Amino acid sequence: MLSFRKLAISSAVVLLAACGGGGSSSSDSGSSTSSSSSSSSSSSGGEFSLENARKVLNTNADIAFATYSDSVDTAKALQTAIATFKAEPSQANLDAAKIAWLVSREPYGQTEVYRFRLSPIDSTDYQNEDGPEGDINAWPLGEALIDYTVSGSDFGADQTEVSSSYPSIGYPQENIINSDVAIDDALFAAVADVGDERGVISGYHAIEFMLWGQDLNTDGSADTEDDREMSTGGNILNSGGHRPLSDFTTDANAARRMQFMEVVAAKLVADLEAVRDGWAAGSSYRTAFTTVNTETQAVNRMAEILFGMGTLSTAELAGERMQIAFSSGSQEDEHSCFSDNTHRDIWLDAEGVSNSYYGVYAGYDSDLDGTDDVTTRAVNGYGIDDYLNASGNSALDDKVSTALSVTATNYEAIDASARAGTPFDNLIMDEARTSDNPVAKTILSLTEQTLRFAEIAVAIGYDGSVVDDGATDCDTTQPDQTCD
């Protein structure tokens, strides 16, 4: 899995600062007292409604708080499932922990549209890039640093090796699990400071690796570029890696694997709680984001929303998470490569973008059937679509809605393929990489919808970009081209 997540954040900071969003907008709210009018003429020539802009911002904040709250709840459920598995290490409890992990991804995936804008996931103060995202969802994972791996043509040393400079671990002869290094918060802090892109050992994907292991061939080999197993009729527990129960029972390092998951899960919950609290009513970030007194402030805040939507759509999702894997054919480059849950990552990221546009959050899927059934924190608020229609831009709303609908059709096809037994890592194999492939179609439609977001920016009087062009080397108009 190649990673440009850190790079993406850094570049986003630069562009936001240059465009007056992100860090600079925080101080704007504190210093400006220039206007309290409810409407004025925007630079685009249309009527700009400060009142309606405030509705958009508050709904955007409401959705963030709801989705992060659901993410905390499901992460705690995962933590409980791991504790139960540790107390009684049975196959049934291992499967239950896997299901808890899959469910935990359902609300979290919908939050990723809040990245790239110095919100609490990426920043603790609305100015600096010091948020916990790298500890929550970063990849590629340093799986070879954590536990045993198998090398082969699809898991080459260039993709799995990590720096040897980690303290107290004699890598590559040793890793965290088979050494005697203390598994505690100090270890995670020390590894994070080394800065190796493949040194990620915390967050969702660290737990995913521990539960599933590498997604190898059924014979245990890693040479999977031309011969990958299909999932068994879409059975989620028979897809992805096949880590044996004995790794947690009779293996000499079984207790350390349990301990590792416990520590990672506790850290995940704490990090998510911090992000959630940043969106709570009365918090400093939420107050700064939603308090706008002038048209300029309001436009910049709405542009932050559009920047997150555009950068996630094109640079991160279409480019880094899909095209790199699609063009290379390597499953090591797919997002949730251990569990084969990448089809849900794609759906949920794209759904989060749609949520921001329509000002809605339907909840999350707790039984993994593809339908949201936990709706206690559902939000049905004032979206960008409402803003456009109220300001006489119904034609643009139609164009954006059409683009989002096309994207939904395409990512739903990826999801349907996985549920029918052909997961993402099979869709990116050589023989499947055609223009009719739903992965290629989704990359193109995500790119297209971002062009419509740029039109929204113009309509509200914002002259900056809605996508961090430096966040990817992929030309997402050519899905089969490599991203050099």
Short mmCIF file of C-alpha atoms in Angstrom, two decimals:
data_model
loop_
_atom_site.label_atom_id
_atom_site.label_comp_id
_atom_site.label_asym_id
_atom_site.label_seq_id
_atom_site.Cartn_x
_atom_site.Cartn_y
_atom_site.Cartn_z
CA MET A 1 0.00 0.00 0.00
CA LEU A 2 1.59 3.24 -1.05
CA SER A 3 0.84 6.14 1.21
CA PHE A 4 0.50 9.78 0.44
CA ARG A 5 -1.73 10.52 3.41
CA LYS A 6 0.87 12.53 5.27
CA LEU A 7 1.82 14.31 2.09
CA ALA A 8 -1.82 15.00 1.36
CA ILE A 9 -2.34 16.68 4.69
CA SER A 10 0.77 18.78 4.35
CA SER A 11 -0.17 19.99 0.92
CA ALA A 12 -3.69 20.72 2.01
CA VAL A 13 -2.37 22.93 4.75
CA VAL A 14 -0.32 24.93 2.30
CA LEU A 15 -3.17 25.42 -0.13
CA LEU A 16 -5.74 26.22 2.50
CA ALA A 17 -3.49 28.80 4.02
CA ALA A 18 -2.88 30.32 0.61
CA CYS A 19 -6.62 30.43 -0.09
CA GLY A 20 -7.53 31.92 3.25
CA GLY A 21 -9.22 28.82 4.63
CA GLY A 22 -8.13 26.42 7.31
CA GLY A 23 -5.74 27.94 9.77
CA SER A 24 -6.25 31.53 8.72
CA SER A 25 -10.02 31.34 9.01
CA SER A 26 -9.81 30.58 12.71
CA SER A 27 -8.33 33.94 13.49
CA ASP A 28 -10.73 35.60 11.06
CA SER A 29 -13.66 34.73 13.24
CA GLY A 30 -12.07 36.19 16.29
CA SER A 31 -11.13 39.50 14.79
CA SER A 32 -13.94 40.38 12.45
CA THR A 33 -16.97 42.42 13.48
CA SER A 34 -17.62 44.02 10.16
CA SER A 35 -20.99 42.67 9.15
CA SER A 36 -24.06 41.05 10.53
CA SER A 37 -26.28 41.40 7.48
CA SER A 38 -28.15 38.30 6.35
CA SER A 39 -27.48 38.70 2.65
CA SER A 40 -25.34 40.61 0.17
CA SER A 41 -24.10 40.46 -3.38
CA SER A 42 -21.46 37.78 -3.82
CA SER A 43 -18.44 38.17 -6.05
CA SER A 44 -20.11 35.79 -8.48
CA GLY A 45 -22.90 38.30 -9.03
CA GLY A 46 -25.61 36.31 -7.25
CA GLU A 47 -27.22 36.81 -3.89
CA PHE A 48 -25.05 35.52 -1.06
CA SER A 49 -27.02 34.59 2.02
CA LEU A 50 -25.03 34.72 5.24
CA GLU A 51 -27.96 33.19 7.07
CA ASN A 52 -28.14 30.23 4.72
CA ALA A 53 -24.37 29.79 4.80
CA ARG A 54 -24.59 29.51 8.58
CA LYS A 55 -27.19 26.77 8.15
CA VAL A 56 -24.81 24.84 5.90
CA LEU A 57 -21.96 25.16 8.38
CA ASN A 58 -24.02 24.12 11.37
CA THR A 59 -25.44 21.10 9.57
CA ASN A 60 -21.93 20.13 8.49
CA ALA A 61 -20.84 20.30 12.13
CA ASP A 62 -23.90 18.34 13.28
CA ILE A 63 -23.08 15.52 10.86
CA ALA A 64 -19.45 15.47 11.98
CA PHE A 65 -20.42 15.15 15.62
CA ALA A 66 -22.94 12.40 14.82
CA THR A 67 -20.58 10.32 12.68
CA TYR A 68 -17.64 10.63 15.05
CA SER A 69 -19.93 9.76 17.97
CA ASP A 70 -21.02 6.61 16.13
CA SER A 71 -17.36 5.90 15.37
CA VAL A 72 -16.53 6.06 19.07
CA ASP A 73 -19.40 3.74 19.96
CA THR A 74 -18.45 1.13 17.36
CA ALA A 75 -14.75 1.35 18.32
CA LYS A 76 -15.73 0.66 21.92
CA ALA A 77 -17.75 -2.33 20.71
CA LEU A 78 -14.63 -3.55 18.89
CA GLN A 79 -12.61 -3.04 22.08
CA THR A 80 -15.14 -5.14 24.00
CA ALA A 81 -15.08 -7.87 21.34
CA ILE A 82 -11.28 -8.06 21.59
CA ALA A 83 -11.49 -8.31 25.38
CA THR A 84 -14.02 -11.12 25.07
CA PHE A 85 -11.78 -12.90 22.58
CA LYS A 86 -8.84 -12.59 24.95
CA ALA A 87 -10.86 -14.00 27.84
CA GLU A 88 -12.13 -16.89 25.70
CA PRO A 89 -10.00 -17.38 22.55
CA SER A 90 -12.39 -19.37 20.39
CA GLN A 91 -13.05 -19.24 16.65
CA ALA A 92 -16.50 -17.84 17.36
CA ASN A 93 -15.03 -14.96 19.34
CA LEU A 94 -12.35 -14.33 16.72
CA ASP A 95 -15.13 -14.09 14.10
CA ALA A 96 -17.10 -11.79 16.40
CA ALA A 97 -14.09 -9.48 16.71
CA LYS A 98 -13.76 -9.43 12.91
CA ILE A 99 -17.41 -8.49 12.54
CA ALA A 100 -17.00 -5.76 15.17
CA TRP A 101 -14.07 -4.38 13.17
CA LEU A 102 -16.10 -4.38 9.95
CA VAL A 103 -19.00 -2.59 11.68
CA SER A 104 -16.63 -0.02 13.17
CA ARG A 105 -15.60 0.98 9.67
CA GLU A 106 -19.18 1.84 8.66
CA PRO A 107 -19.53 5.17 10.49
CA TYR A 108 -15.84 6.01 10.38
CA GLY A 109 -15.66 5.80 6.60
CA GLN A 110 -18.32 8.48 6.37
CA THR A 111 -16.16 10.87 8.43
CA GLU A 112 -13.22 10.99 6.08
CA VAL A 113 -14.70 13.90 4.16
CA TYR A 114 -13.75 15.99 7.20
CA ARG A 115 -10.07 15.54 6.46
CA PHE A 116 -7.81 17.95 4.54
CA ARG A 117 -9.31 21.06 6.19
CA LEU A 118 -7.56 21.28 9.59
CA SER A 119 -10.63 20.01 11.40
CA PRO A 120 -10.05 18.01 14.64
CA ILE A 121 -9.03 14.84 12.79
CA ASP A 122 -6.01 16.64 11.31
CA SER A 123 -5.41 19.47 13.78
CA THR A 124 -5.81 20.13 17.48
CA ASP A 125 -5.92 23.91 17.12
CA TYR A 126 -7.30 24.67 13.60
CA GLN A 127 -3.83 25.80 12.57
CA ASN A 128 -1.19 23.09 12.89
CA GLU A 129 -1.10 19.65 11.32
CA ASP A 130 -0.96 17.78 14.60
CA GLY A 131 -4.21 15.82 14.68
CA PRO A 132 -4.50 12.09 15.39
CA GLU A 133 -5.47 10.94 11.88
CA GLY A 134 -2.14 9.20 11.39
CA ASP A 135 -2.75 7.11 14.50
CA ILE A 136 -6.34 6.28 13.54
CA ASN A 137 -6.45 5.33 9.89
CA ALA A 138 -3.00 5.73 8.32
CA TRP A 139 -1.56 3.23 5.87
CA PRO A 140 0.46 1.50 4.60
CA LEU A 141 0.72 -0.51 7.75
CA GLY A 142 4.09 -1.66 9.03
CA GLU A 143 2.89 -5.25 9.18
CA ALA A 144 6.40 -6.68 8.98
CA LEU A 145 7.35 -4.61 12.01
CA ILE A 146 4.32 -5.88 13.93
CA ASP A 147 4.25 -9.62 13.22
CA TYR A 148 5.37 -12.32 10.80
CA THR A 149 4.73 -11.86 7.10
CA VAL A 150 5.27 -13.92 3.96
CA SER A 151 7.14 -12.34 1.04
CA GLY A 152 6.36 -12.98 -2.60
CA SER A 153 5.81 -11.21 -5.89
CA ASP A 154 2.81 -9.33 -4.51
CA PHE A 155 4.32 -8.63 -1.11
CA GLY A 156 7.84 -7.74 -2.05
CA ALA A 157 10.44 -6.41 0.31
CA ASP A 158 9.98 -2.97 -1.24
CA GLN A 159 6.40 -2.94 0.06
CA THR A 160 6.74 -4.52 3.47
CA GLU A 161 10.18 -3.66 4.79
CA VAL A 162 10.52 -0.91 7.34
CA SER A 163 13.37 1.07 8.81
CA SER A 164 15.70 -0.77 11.18
CA SER A 165 16.04 2.22 13.47
CA TYR A 166 13.16 1.43 15.79
CA PRO A 167 14.18 1.36 19.44
CA SER A 168 14.38 -1.94 21.29
CA ILE A 169 13.36 -4.02 18.28
CA GLY A 170 15.98 -5.99 16.41
CA TYR A 171 14.19 -5.70 13.07
CA PRO A 172 14.24 -7.57 10.71
CA GLN A 173 15.18 -10.55 12.88
CA GLU A 174 12.64 -9.39 15.42
CA ASN A 175 9.28 -7.66 15.30
CA ILE A 176 6.98 -6.30 18.00
CA ILE A 177 5.21 -9.59 18.56
CA ASN A 178 8.20 -11.95 18.70
CA SER A 179 10.48 -9.61 20.65
CA ASP A 180 10.30 -8.57 24.28
CA VAL A 181 9.74 -4.88 23.60
CA ALA A 182 7.12 -3.39 25.91
CA ILE A 183 3.78 -2.99 24.13
CA ASP A 184 2.54 0.31 25.50
CA ASP A 185 1.82 3.90 24.52
CA ALA A 186 5.54 4.74 24.65
CA LEU A 187 6.23 2.22 21.90
CA PHE A 188 3.64 3.79 19.60
CA ALA A 189 5.00 7.26 20.25
CA ALA A 190 8.56 6.12 19.55
CA VAL A 191 7.66 4.38 16.29
CA ALA A 192 5.59 7.34 15.12
CA ASP A 193 8.56 9.65 15.64
CA VAL A 194 10.81 7.61 13.36
CA GLY A 195 8.87 8.78 10.33
CA ASP A 196 9.08 5.67 8.16
CA GLU A 197 5.99 5.66 5.92
CA ARG A 198 5.71 1.91 6.42
CA GLY A 199 6.08 2.19 10.15
CA VAL A 200 2.38 2.58 10.97
CA ILE A 201 1.53 0.25 13.83
CA SER A 202 -1.66 1.75 15.28
CA GLY A 203 -5.26 2.36 14.31
CA TYR A 204 -7.92 0.41 12.45
CA HIS A 205 -5.53 -1.32 10.05
CA ALA A 206 -3.22 -2.59 12.78
CA ILE A 207 -6.18 -4.38 14.36
CA GLU A 208 -7.31 -5.55 10.90
CA PHE A 209 -3.90 -7.14 10.29
CA MET A 210 -3.94 -8.87 13.67
CA LEU A 211 -7.42 -10.31 13.10
CA TRP A 212 -7.06 -11.39 9.47
CA GLY A 213 -3.31 -11.57 8.74
CA GLN A 214 -1.99 -11.20 5.20
CA ASP A 215 -4.39 -11.98 2.35
CA LEU A 216 -2.35 -14.89 1.01
CA ASN A 217 -3.23 -17.75 -1.30
CA THR A 218 -5.04 -20.64 0.27
CA ASP A 219 -1.76 -22.60 0.20
CA GLY A 220 -0.10 -19.86 2.24
CA SER A 221 2.02 -18.43 -0.58
CA ALA A 222 2.19 -14.71 -1.32
CA ASP A 223 2.58 -14.90 -5.10
CA THR A 224 -0.93 -13.70 -5.73
CA GLU A 225 -0.62 -11.30 -8.66
CA ASP A 226 -2.06 -13.82 -11.11
CA ASP A 227 -3.89 -16.20 -8.82
CA ARG A 228 -6.06 -14.70 -6.14
CA GLU A 229 -8.76 -16.53 -4.34
CA MET A 230 -12.29 -15.26 -4.63
CA SER A 231 -14.29 -14.76 -1.49
CA THR A 232 -16.62 -17.63 -0.78
CA GLY A 233 -19.96 -16.49 -2.09
CA GLY A 234 -19.47 -13.08 -0.52
CA ASN A 235 -19.05 -14.55 2.97
CA ILE A 236 -17.12 -11.79 4.66
CA LEU A 237 -15.45 -14.14 7.09
CA ASN A 238 -14.09 -16.25 4.25
CA SER A 239 -12.56 -13.32 2.40
CA GLY A 240 -9.21 -11.70 3.00
CA GLY A 241 -6.53 -13.19 5.22
CA HIS A 242 -6.79 -16.46 7.09
CA ARG A 243 -4.83 -15.96 10.30
CA PRO A 244 -5.21 -19.22 12.24
CA LEU A 245 -6.82 -19.29 15.66
CA SER A 246 -3.66 -20.97 16.92
CA ASP A 247 -1.87 -17.62 16.59
CA PHE A 248 -3.93 -16.58 19.60
CA THR A 249 -3.98 -19.86 21.49
CA THR A 250 -1.08 -22.32 21.23
CA ASP A 251 1.51 -20.12 19.48
CA ALA A 252 4.38 -18.97 21.67
CA ASN A 253 3.49 -15.33 21.05
CA ALA A 254 -0.28 -15.68 21.44
CA ALA A 255 -0.45 -13.54 24.58
CA ARG A 256 1.52 -10.70 22.98
CA ARG A 257 -0.87 -10.60 20.01
CA MET A 258 -3.79 -10.23 22.40
CA GLN A 259 -1.94 -7.54 24.33
CA PHE A 260 -1.09 -5.68 21.13
CA MET A 261 -4.72 -5.58 20.03
CA GLU A 262 -5.83 -4.42 23.48
CA VAL A 263 -3.40 -1.50 23.52
CA VAL A 264 -4.18 -0.48 19.93
CA ALA A 265 -7.94 -0.63 20.53
CA ALA A 266 -7.68 1.51 23.67
CA LYS A 267 -5.64 4.10 21.80
CA LEU A 268 -8.10 4.06 18.90
CA VAL A 269 -11.02 4.78 21.21
CA ALA A 270 -9.15 7.61 22.96
CA ASP A 271 -8.10 9.21 19.68
CA LEU A 272 -11.63 9.05 18.26
CA GLU A 273 -13.06 10.53 21.45
CA ALA A 274 -10.70 13.49 21.10
CA VAL A 275 -11.85 14.09 17.53
CA ARG A 276 -15.51 13.73 18.46
CA ASP A 277 -15.12 16.21 21.30
CA GLY A 278 -13.65 18.74 18.89
CA TRP A 279 -17.02 18.81 17.12
CA ALA A 280 -19.16 19.01 20.27
CA ALA A 281 -21.33 22.05 20.85
CA GLY A 282 -19.32 24.78 22.55
CA SER A 283 -15.91 23.34 21.64
CA SER A 284 -13.34 25.83 20.39
CA TYR A 285 -13.05 24.30 16.93
CA ARG A 286 -16.76 24.02 16.28
CA THR A 287 -17.33 27.55 17.56
CA ALA A 288 -14.62 28.90 15.28
CA PHE A 289 -15.90 26.94 12.27
CA THR A 290 -19.55 27.90 12.62
CA THR A 291 -19.15 31.51 13.76
CA VAL A 292 -19.15 33.71 10.69
CA ASN A 293 -19.94 37.41 10.68
CA THR A 294 -19.03 38.41 7.17
CA GLU A 295 -19.51 37.06 3.68
CA THR A 296 -15.78 36.48 3.35
CA GLN A 297 -15.69 34.35 6.47
CA ALA A 298 -18.73 32.38 5.36
CA VAL A 299 -17.34 31.79 1.87
CA ASN A 300 -14.04 30.55 3.31
CA ARG A 301 -15.79 28.16 5.68
CA MET A 302 -17.95 26.76 2.89
CA ALA A 303 -14.82 26.46 0.77
CA GLU A 304 -13.26 24.34 3.50
CA ILE A 305 -16.17 21.92 3.15
CA LEU A 306 -15.76 21.86 -0.63
CA PHE A 307 -12.00 21.38 -0.31
CA GLY A 308 -12.51 18.31 1.85
CA MET A 309 -15.09 16.96 -0.59
CA GLY A 310 -12.93 17.60 -3.65
CA THR A 311 -9.63 16.40 -2.22
CA LEU A 312 -11.13 13.21 -0.82
CA SER A 313 -13.00 12.51 -4.08
CA THR A 314 -10.21 12.98 -6.58
CA ALA A 315 -6.81 12.95 -4.90
CA GLU A 316 -7.31 10.53 -2.02
CA LEU A 317 -10.07 8.14 -3.06
CA ALA A 318 -9.89 8.10 -6.86
CA GLY A 319 -6.10 8.50 -6.93
CA GLU A 320 -4.36 7.12 -3.89
CA ARG A 321 -6.85 4.47 -2.84
CA MET A 322 -8.13 3.27 -6.19
CA GLN A 323 -5.99 4.17 -9.19
CA ILE A 324 -2.66 3.16 -7.65
CA ALA A 325 -4.09 -0.28 -6.95
CA PHE A 326 -6.02 -0.48 -10.23
CA SER A 327 -3.07 0.48 -12.42
CA SER A 328 -0.54 -1.70 -10.56
CA GLY A 329 -2.81 -4.69 -9.96
CA SER A 330 -1.21 -5.15 -6.55
CA GLN A 331 -3.42 -6.02 -3.61
CA GLU A 332 -0.77 -4.58 -1.31
CA ASP A 333 -1.91 -1.22 -2.72
CA GLU A 334 -5.56 -1.67 -1.76
CA HIS A 335 -6.87 0.12 1.30
CA SER A 336 -8.23 -2.68 3.52
CA CYS A 337 -6.00 -5.36 2.03
CA PHE A 338 -6.13 -7.77 4.98
CA SER A 339 -9.91 -8.07 5.28
CA ASP A 340 -10.96 -7.46 1.64
CA ASN A 341 -13.21 -4.69 2.92
CA THR A 342 -12.03 -2.13 0.38
CA HIS A 343 -15.41 -2.09 -1.38
CA ARG A 344 -16.89 -0.63 1.81
CA ASP A 345 -14.08 1.92 2.17
CA ILE A 346 -14.90 3.22 -1.30
CA TRP A 347 -18.67 3.29 -0.72
CA LEU A 348 -18.40 4.99 2.68
CA ASP A 349 -15.88 7.63 1.63
CA ALA A 350 -18.06 8.56 -1.34
CA GLU A 351 -21.18 8.49 0.82
CA GLY A 352 -19.53 10.92 3.23
CA VAL A 353 -18.98 13.35 0.36
CA SER A 354 -22.63 13.04 -0.61
CA ASN A 355 -23.64 13.57 3.02
CA SER A 356 -21.79 16.89 3.08
CA TYR A 357 -23.51 18.02 -0.09
CA TYR A 358 -27.06 17.09 0.90
CA GLY A 359 -26.69 17.88 4.62
CA VAL A 360 -27.80 14.42 5.71
CA TYR A 361 -26.47 11.47 7.68
CA ALA A 362 -28.59 8.31 7.63
CA GLY A 363 -26.64 6.38 10.27
CA TYR A 364 -24.62 3.21 9.78
CA ASP A 365 -24.95 -0.46 8.94
CA SER A 366 -24.60 -2.68 12.02
CA ASP A 367 -25.38 -6.04 10.41
CA LEU A 368 -23.30 -5.57 7.24
CA ASP A 369 -26.15 -6.10 4.81
CA GLY A 370 -25.58 -2.80 3.02
CA THR A 371 -28.43 -0.89 4.66
CA ASP A 372 -28.08 1.66 7.46
CA ASP A 373 -30.04 0.39 10.43
CA VAL A 374 -28.59 2.36 13.36
CA THR A 375 -30.25 5.74 12.89
CA THR A 376 -30.30 7.19 16.41
CA ARG A 377 -27.97 10.02 15.39
CA ALA A 378 -29.35 10.57 11.90
CA VAL A 379 -29.17 14.16 10.65
CA ASN A 380 -31.46 15.73 8.07
CA GLY A 381 -30.31 19.31 7.86
CA TYR A 382 -29.52 22.15 5.47
CA GLY A 383 -27.14 21.10 2.73
CA ILE A 384 -25.22 22.78 -0.03
CA ASP A 385 -28.01 21.68 -2.37
CA ASP A 386 -30.47 23.70 -0.29
CA TYR A 387 -28.16 26.67 -0.42
CA LEU A 388 -27.85 26.49 -4.21
CA ASN A 389 -31.57 26.20 -4.75
CA ALA A 390 -32.32 29.08 -2.38
CA SER A 391 -29.83 31.27 -4.21
CA GLY A 392 -31.27 30.55 -7.65
CA ASN A 393 -28.70 27.95 -8.70
CA SER A 394 -31.05 25.01 -9.18
CA ALA A 395 -29.41 24.14 -12.49
CA LEU A 396 -26.08 23.67 -10.76
CA ASP A 397 -27.72 21.56 -8.07
CA ASP A 398 -29.09 19.34 -10.83
CA LYS A 399 -25.61 18.92 -12.32
CA VAL A 400 -24.03 18.09 -8.97
CA SER A 401 -26.80 15.68 -8.04
CA THR A 402 -26.45 13.90 -11.37
CA ALA A 403 -22.70 13.56 -10.89
CA LEU A 404 -23.11 12.16 -7.36
CA SER A 405 -25.76 9.74 -8.62
CA VAL A 406 -23.42 8.38 -11.31
CA THR A 407 -20.70 7.88 -8.72
CA ALA A 408 -23.13 6.05 -6.45
CA THR A 409 -24.14 3.71 -9.27
CA ASN A 410 -20.49 2.89 -9.90
CA TYR A 411 -19.38 2.30 -6.30
CA GLU A 412 -22.51 0.26 -5.65
CA ALA A 413 -21.36 -2.00 -8.52
CA ILE A 414 -18.00 -2.53 -6.73
CA ASP A 415 -19.85 -3.39 -3.54
CA ALA A 416 -22.20 -5.78 -5.36
CA SER A 417 -19.22 -7.48 -6.99
CA ALA A 418 -17.57 -8.08 -3.62
CA ARG A 419 -20.77 -9.39 -2.08
CA ALA A 420 -21.15 -11.77 -5.02
CA GLY A 421 -17.67 -13.20 -4.45
CA THR A 422 -15.34 -10.94 -6.47
CA PRO A 423 -13.68 -8.50 -4.07
CA PHE A 424 -11.66 -5.44 -4.98
CA ASP A 425 -8.35 -7.32 -5.23
CA ASN A 426 -9.85 -9.52 -7.95
CA LEU A 427 -11.29 -6.53 -9.82
CA ILE A 428 -7.78 -5.07 -10.20
CA MET A 429 -6.19 -8.18 -11.69
CA ASP A 430 -4.87 -7.90 -15.25
CA GLU A 431 -7.73 -9.68 -16.99
CA ALA A 432 -10.33 -7.54 -15.22
CA ARG A 433 -8.80 -4.15 -15.90
CA THR A 434 -11.06 -2.90 -18.69
CA SER A 435 -12.94 0.35 -19.24
CA ASP A 436 -16.13 -1.39 -18.10
CA ASN A 437 -14.62 -2.27 -14.76
CA PRO A 438 -16.60 -0.50 -11.99
CA VAL A 439 -13.33 0.53 -10.36
CA ALA A 440 -12.33 2.47 -13.49
CA LYS A 441 -15.81 3.94 -13.79
CA THR A 442 -15.80 5.07 -10.16
CA ILE A 443 -12.41 6.74 -10.53
CA LEU A 444 -13.75 8.70 -13.51
CA SER A 445 -17.02 9.67 -11.86
CA LEU A 446 -15.27 10.82 -8.69
CA THR A 447 -13.10 13.01 -10.87
CA GLU A 448 -16.13 14.35 -12.68
CA GLN A 449 -18.04 15.20 -9.51
CA THR A 450 -15.08 17.23 -8.27
CA LEU A 451 -15.40 19.45 -11.34
CA ARG A 452 -18.94 20.20 -10.24
CA PHE A 453 -17.69 21.09 -6.74
CA ALA A 454 -15.41 23.62 -8.41
CA GLU A 455 -18.48 25.16 -10.04
CA ILE A 456 -20.09 25.49 -6.61
CA ALA A 457 -17.01 27.35 -5.41
CA VAL A 458 -17.38 29.81 -8.24
CA ALA A 459 -21.09 30.20 -7.52
CA ILE A 460 -20.45 31.22 -3.90
CA GLY A 461 -17.69 33.61 -4.89
CA TYR A 462 -14.64 31.54 -3.98
CA ASP A 463 -11.72 31.69 -6.41
CA GLY A 464 -9.47 29.00 -4.95
CA SER A 465 -9.14 25.31 -5.76
CA VAL A 466 -11.38 22.64 -4.23
CA VAL A 467 -8.78 19.92 -4.54
CA ASP A 468 -5.20 19.65 -3.38
CA ASP A 469 -3.52 18.91 -6.69
CA GLY A 470 -0.30 18.04 -4.88
CA ALA A 471 -1.93 15.24 -2.93
CA THR A 472 -1.59 12.68 -5.71
CA ASP A 473 0.55 11.95 -8.72
CA CYS A 474 -2.31 10.13 -10.41
CA ASP A 475 -4.03 11.44 -13.52
CA THR A 476 -7.48 10.29 -12.50
CA THR A 477 -8.85 10.95 -15.97
CA GLN A 478 -6.76 7.93 -17.08
CA PRO A 479 -7.50 5.18 -14.51
CA ASP A 480 -5.20 2.59 -16.08
CA GLN A 481 -2.14 4.84 -16.05
CA THR A 482 0.40 4.33 -13.29
CA CYS A 483 0.81 7.10 -10.75
CA ASP A 484 4.47 8.02 -10.99
#
